[in-house]
Amino acid sequence: MKMVIVGSIGLDSVETAYGKAQRVLGGSVVYAAVAAKNFTKVGIVGVIGEDFPADFRKQIETQNICTLGLRQIEGKTFFWEGIYNERNCAETVQTQLNVFADFSPELPSIYCDCRILFLANIDPDLQLKVLKQVRAPELIAADTMNFWINGKPEKLSQVIAQIDLLFINDDELRMLTGIRNILSAAKEMLMKGPRYIVVKRGEHGAFIMGKNFLFFSPVYPVYDVVDPTGAGDSFAGGFLGYLASCGELSESEFRRAMIYGTVLASFNVENFSVEGIKKADPQSIKNRFQKMHKFVVYD
Ligand code: AMP
């Protein structure tokens, strides 16, 4: 398996300026996998409860997503409820870990030799357990959020010390470092383990920083952002899925990966749940990728 993703999978209730969606398919691993599968075959690791709708499972089980690492057990599925504020940032109303509370991930043997491992947003304890099972991925990336930064800071530091690349949004980066200037905060994080840090800045785009490497991407213009849920996960899925399909991981590939991440996130925010990201296909992704070039090249 070229790429493996571990993360949350569950039911989301969200309220945005465009309306409400109740108990729809969500979770970090779902958004990331549905984005990445446009580039490469992905294996997912996670757990669902007995109440998880069969139709949702069918939506995930597509040709390029392997669900060997997905377990269904007794109990209730992970549930998250959020409301988006006027800055389009999510405010969590409730998080019910349910079956994730005692989940101990076991990687199917065909996942252990993956080239790219993505520890999507989930309990850092689970991220650490997955790290122990993989052999030697070429790139290990992780994402997190305020819930874990506040709830499990020490375990999160242990994860960060062992990865190559951290995805994080600007507010969470400030929270994690205590540094207000976002470039200085990113630089500080590079001292904690990762070789690269990708900072997601919502409608202001994203940048990647490495030692002697800095690249900025604007957003792909979307005039009706219906639901931002999963934008970060689909960004990461597009970014890493593209890298999994490349040969050598050079800095120019990382630049292109930033643009692919941006493009996949743009599909995702156009509708609730995975309805937007499901519309992305190789041709529409290519069209938006080419348009991005025109937005930034000035000579
Ligand atoms: P994003 O908008 O990219 O930050 O991701 C939103 C997804 O993260 C939603 O589908 C939620 O189900 C999931 N999520 C929310 N809170 C958590 C949490 N504490 N741990 C893992 N996943 C979460």
GROMACS .gro file of N, CA and C in nm, residues 12 14 16 25-36 80 84 87-90 118 120-121 143-144 167-169 172 198-206 219-220 222 225-240 257-274 276-277:
model
  234
   12ASP      N    1  -2.106   1.372   1.172
   12ASP     CA    2  -2.091   1.515   1.205
   12ASP      C    3  -2.226   1.584   1.195
   14VAL      N    4  -2.324   1.979   1.159
   14VAL     CA    5  -2.260   2.111   1.143
   14VAL      C    6  -2.362   2.218   1.105
   16THR      N    7  -2.352   2.598   0.927
   16THR     CA    8  -2.272   2.700   0.859
   16THR      C    9  -2.368   2.810   0.814
   25LEU      N   10  -2.186   1.195   0.708
   25LEU     CA   11  -2.056   1.126   0.705
   25LEU      C   12  -1.942   1.228   0.722
   26GLY      N   13  -1.851   1.201   0.814
   26GLY     CA   14  -1.738   1.292   0.837
   26GLY      C   15  -1.621   1.218   0.900
   27GLY      N   16  -1.525   1.296   0.949
   27GLY     CA   17  -1.406   1.240   1.011
   27GLY      C   18  -1.283   1.267   0.926
   28SER      N   19  -1.171   1.287   0.995
   28SER     CA   20  -1.050   1.329   0.924
   28SER      C   21  -1.003   1.226   0.821
   29VAL      N   22  -1.013   1.097   0.854
   29VAL     CA   23  -0.962   0.995   0.762
   29VAL      C   24  -1.049   0.988   0.636
   30VAL      N   25  -1.177   1.017   0.651
   30VAL     CA   26  -1.269   1.008   0.537
   30VAL      C   27  -1.237   1.117   0.435
   31TYR      N   28  -1.230   1.242   0.483
   31TYR     CA   29  -1.200   1.352   0.391
   31TYR      C   30  -1.063   1.332   0.324
   32ALA      N   31  -0.964   1.291   0.406
   32ALA     CA   32  -0.829   1.276   0.351
   32ALA      C   33  -0.824   1.165   0.247
   33ALA      N   34  -0.892   1.054   0.274
   33ALA     CA   35  -0.887   0.940   0.180
   33ALA      C   36  -0.962   0.972   0.051
   34VAL      N   37  -1.078   1.037   0.063
   34VAL     CA   38  -1.155   1.066  -0.059
   34VAL      C   39  -1.079   1.166  -0.147
   35ALA      N   40  -0.996   1.251  -0.087
   35ALA     CA   41  -0.912   1.341  -0.167
   35ALA      C   42  -0.794   1.264  -0.227
   36ALA      N   43  -0.726   1.184  -0.145
   36ALA     CA   44  -0.602   1.117  -0.188
   36ALA      C   45  -0.626   1.011  -0.295
   80TRP      N   46  -1.917   1.433   1.613
   80TRP     CA   47  -1.868   1.570   1.635
   80TRP      C   48  -1.974   1.668   1.590
   84TYR      N   49  -1.991   2.713   1.264
   84TYR     CA   50  -1.890   2.802   1.207
   84TYR      C   51  -1.923   2.947   1.242
   87ARG      N   52  -1.591   3.424   1.108
   87ARG     CA   53  -1.463   3.408   1.036
   87ARG      C   54  -1.455   3.272   0.967
   88ASN      N   55  -1.566   3.198   0.970
   88ASN     CA   56  -1.572   3.063   0.913
   88ASN      C   57  -1.479   2.965   0.984
   89CYS      N   58  -1.455   2.989   1.115
   89CYS     CA   59  -1.377   2.895   1.195
   89CYS      C   60  -1.474   2.808   1.274
   90ALA      N   61  -1.440   2.681   1.289
   90ALA     CA   62  -1.530   2.588   1.359
   90ALA      C   63  -1.521   2.609   1.510
  118PHE      N   64  -0.001   0.899   0.686
  118PHE     CA   65  -0.064   1.022   0.733
  118PHE      C   66  -0.140   0.994   0.863
  120ALA      N   67  -0.373   1.145   1.051
  120ALA     CA   68  -0.471   1.255   1.046
  120ALA      C   69  -0.519   1.284   1.188
  121ASN      N   70  -0.597   1.390   1.201
  121ASN     CA   71  -0.640   1.437   1.331
  121ASN      C   72  -0.713   1.328   1.411
  143ASP      N   73  -0.145   1.562   1.150
  143ASP     CA   74  -0.231   1.679   1.167
  143ASP      C   75  -0.288   1.669   1.309
  144THR      N   76  -0.333   1.781   1.362
  144THR     CA   77  -0.395   1.778   1.494
  144THR      C   78  -0.491   1.895   1.507
  167PHE      N   79   0.096   1.925   0.950
  167PHE     CA   80  -0.009   2.014   0.899
  167PHE      C   81  -0.074   2.078   1.022
  168ILE      N   82  -0.095   2.208   1.015
  168ILE     CA   83  -0.160   2.273   1.130
  168ILE      C   84  -0.223   2.403   1.082
  169ASN      N   85  -0.332   2.447   1.145
  169ASN     CA   86  -0.384   2.578   1.104
  169ASN      C   87  -0.322   2.689   1.188
  172GLU      N   88  -0.406   2.726   1.564
  172GLU     CA   89  -0.354   2.615   1.644
  172GLU      C   90  -0.202   2.619   1.656
  198VAL      N   91   0.337   2.267   0.729
  198VAL     CA   92   0.240   2.326   0.636
  198VAL      C   93   0.136   2.399   0.721
  199VAL      N   94   0.131   2.531   0.703
  199VAL     CA   95   0.038   2.611   0.783
  199VAL      C   96  -0.082   2.649   0.698
  200LYS      N   97  -0.201   2.606   0.744
  200LYS     CA   98  -0.325   2.632   0.670
  200LYS      C   99  -0.389   2.759   0.727
  201ARG      N  100  -0.423   2.851   0.637
  201ARG     CA  101  -0.473   2.981   0.682
  201ARG      C  102  -0.611   3.013   0.627
  202GLY      N  103  -0.696   2.910   0.615
  202GLY     CA  104  -0.834   2.931   0.569
  202GLY      C  105  -0.837   3.002   0.437
  203GLU      N  106  -0.918   3.107   0.429
  203GLU     CA  107  -0.934   3.177   0.300
  203GLU      C  108  -0.809   3.252   0.256
  204HIS      N  109  -0.707   3.258   0.344
  204HIS     CA  110  -0.582   3.325   0.306
  204HIS      C  111  -0.479   3.229   0.246
  205GLY      N  112  -0.516   3.105   0.226
  205GLY     CA  113  -0.425   3.011   0.162
  205GLY      C  114  -0.342   2.931   0.261
  206ALA      N  115  -0.225   2.891   0.219
  206ALA     CA  116  -0.140   2.806   0.303
  206ALA      C  117   0.005   2.828   0.264
  219VAL      N  118  -0.564   3.060  -0.205
  219VAL     CA  119  -0.672   2.961  -0.219
  219VAL      C  120  -0.718   2.958  -0.364
  220TYR      N  121  -0.781   2.848  -0.403
  220TYR     CA  122  -0.852   2.846  -0.530
  220TYR      C  123  -0.985   2.920  -0.502
  222VAL      N  124  -1.336   3.024  -0.434
  222VAL     CA  125  -1.470   2.963  -0.422
  222VAL      C  126  -1.558   3.073  -0.364
  225VAL      N  127  -1.870   2.927  -0.002
  225VAL     CA  128  -1.813   2.825   0.086
  225VAL      C  129  -1.928   2.772   0.172
  226VAL      N  130  -1.984   2.660   0.127
  226VAL     CA  131  -2.104   2.605   0.191
  226VAL      C  132  -2.071   2.541   0.325
  227ASP      N  133  -1.961   2.464   0.329
  227ASP     CA  134  -1.923   2.396   0.454
  227ASP      C  135  -1.772   2.372   0.456
  228PRO      N  136  -1.700   2.445   0.544
  228PRO     CA  137  -1.554   2.427   0.549
  228PRO      C  138  -1.509   2.297   0.616
  229THR      N  139  -1.600   2.219   0.672
  229THR     CA  140  -1.558   2.098   0.744
  229THR      C  141  -1.477   2.007   0.652
  230GLY      N  142  -1.362   1.967   0.702
  230GLY     CA  143  -1.279   1.874   0.625
  230GLY      C  144  -1.187   1.942   0.525
  231ALA      N  145  -1.187   2.075   0.523
  231ALA     CA  146  -1.100   2.144   0.426
  231ALA      C  147  -0.953   2.108   0.452
  232GLY      N  148  -0.915   2.109   0.580
  232GLY     CA  149  -0.776   2.078   0.614
  232GLY      C  150  -0.742   1.933   0.580
  233ASP      N  151  -0.835   1.843   0.605
  233ASP     CA  152  -0.809   1.700   0.579
  233ASP      C  153  -0.802   1.673   0.429
  234SER      N  154  -0.889   1.738   0.352
  234SER     CA  155  -0.883   1.713   0.208
  234SER      C  156  -0.760   1.782   0.147
  235PHE      N  157  -0.718   1.894   0.207
  235PHE     CA  158  -0.591   1.956   0.165
  235PHE      C  159  -0.478   1.854   0.183
  236ALA      N  160  -0.472   1.798   0.305
  236ALA     CA  161  -0.364   1.702   0.335
  236ALA      C  162  -0.374   1.579   0.246
  237GLY      N  163  -0.497   1.532   0.220
  237GLY     CA  164  -0.515   1.414   0.135
  237GLY      C  165  -0.468   1.440  -0.007
  238GLY      N  166  -0.500   1.557  -0.061
  238GLY     CA  167  -0.457   1.592  -0.196
  238GLY      C  168  -0.305   1.609  -0.203
  239PHE      N  169  -0.251   1.676  -0.102
  239PHE     CA  170  -0.106   1.702  -0.093
  239PHE      C  171  -0.029   1.570  -0.089
  240LEU      N  172  -0.066   1.483   0.005
  240LEU     CA  173   0.011   1.359   0.026
  240LEU      C  174  -0.019   1.256  -0.082
  257ALA      N  175   0.253   1.984  -0.472
  257ALA     CA  176   0.162   1.921  -0.375
  257ALA      C  177   0.078   2.027  -0.303
  258MET      N  178   0.139   2.143  -0.275
  258MET     CA  179   0.064   2.253  -0.210
  258MET      C  180  -0.052   2.296  -0.298
  259ILE      N  181  -0.029   2.300  -0.429
  259ILE     CA  182  -0.135   2.344  -0.520
  259ILE      C  183  -0.243   2.235  -0.531
  260TYR      N  184  -0.200   2.108  -0.537
  260TYR     CA  185  -0.301   2.000  -0.540
  260TYR      C  186  -0.383   2.000  -0.411
  261GLY      N  187  -0.318   2.022  -0.298
  261GLY     CA  188  -0.391   2.028  -0.171
  261GLY      C  189  -0.495   2.139  -0.175
  262THR      N  190  -0.455   2.255  -0.225
  262THR     CA  191  -0.543   2.371  -0.237
  262THR      C  192  -0.663   2.338  -0.325
  263VAL      N  193  -0.638   2.271  -0.436
  263VAL     CA  194  -0.745   2.237  -0.531
  263VAL      C  195  -0.844   2.139  -0.467
  264LEU      N  196  -0.793   2.036  -0.400
  264LEU     CA  197  -0.885   1.938  -0.339
  264LEU      C  198  -0.969   2.003  -0.228
  265ALA      N  199  -0.906   2.092  -0.151
  265ALA     CA  200  -0.982   2.161  -0.045
  265ALA      C  201  -1.093   2.246  -0.109
  266SER      N  202  -1.067   2.304  -0.226
  266SER     CA  203  -1.167   2.390  -0.289
  266SER      C  204  -1.292   2.309  -0.329
  267PHE      N  205  -1.273   2.187  -0.375
  267PHE     CA  206  -1.391   2.103  -0.406
  267PHE      C  207  -1.469   2.073  -0.278
  268ASN      N  208  -1.392   2.044  -0.173
  268ASN     CA  209  -1.456   2.000  -0.050
  268ASN      C  210  -1.550   2.105   0.010
  269VAL      N  211  -1.510   2.231   0.007
  269VAL     CA  212  -1.590   2.334   0.076
  269VAL      C  213  -1.715   2.375  -0.003
  270GLU      N  214  -1.732   2.320  -0.121
  270GLU     CA  215  -1.847   2.358  -0.204
  270GLU      C  216  -1.977   2.290  -0.162
  271ASN      N  217  -1.969   2.193  -0.071
  271ASN     CA  218  -2.093   2.128  -0.026
  271ASN      C  219  -2.072   2.066   0.112
  272PHE      N  220  -2.179   2.021   0.174
  272PHE     CA  221  -2.173   1.957   0.306
  272PHE      C  222  -2.111   1.817   0.294
  273SER      N  223  -2.061   1.770   0.408
  273SER     CA  224  -2.006   1.634   0.418
  273SER      C  225  -1.908   1.608   0.303
  274VAL      N  226  -1.913   1.489   0.243
  274VAL     CA  227  -1.817   1.458   0.134
  274VAL      C  228  -1.877   1.484  -0.004
  276GLY      N  229  -1.901   1.755  -0.178
  276GLY     CA  230  -1.816   1.839  -0.263
  276GLY      C  231  -1.693   1.764  -0.311
  277ILE      N  232  -1.623   1.703  -0.219
  277ILE     CA  233  -1.496   1.637  -0.254
  277ILE      C  234  -1.519   1.516  -0.345
   0.00000   0.00000   0.00000
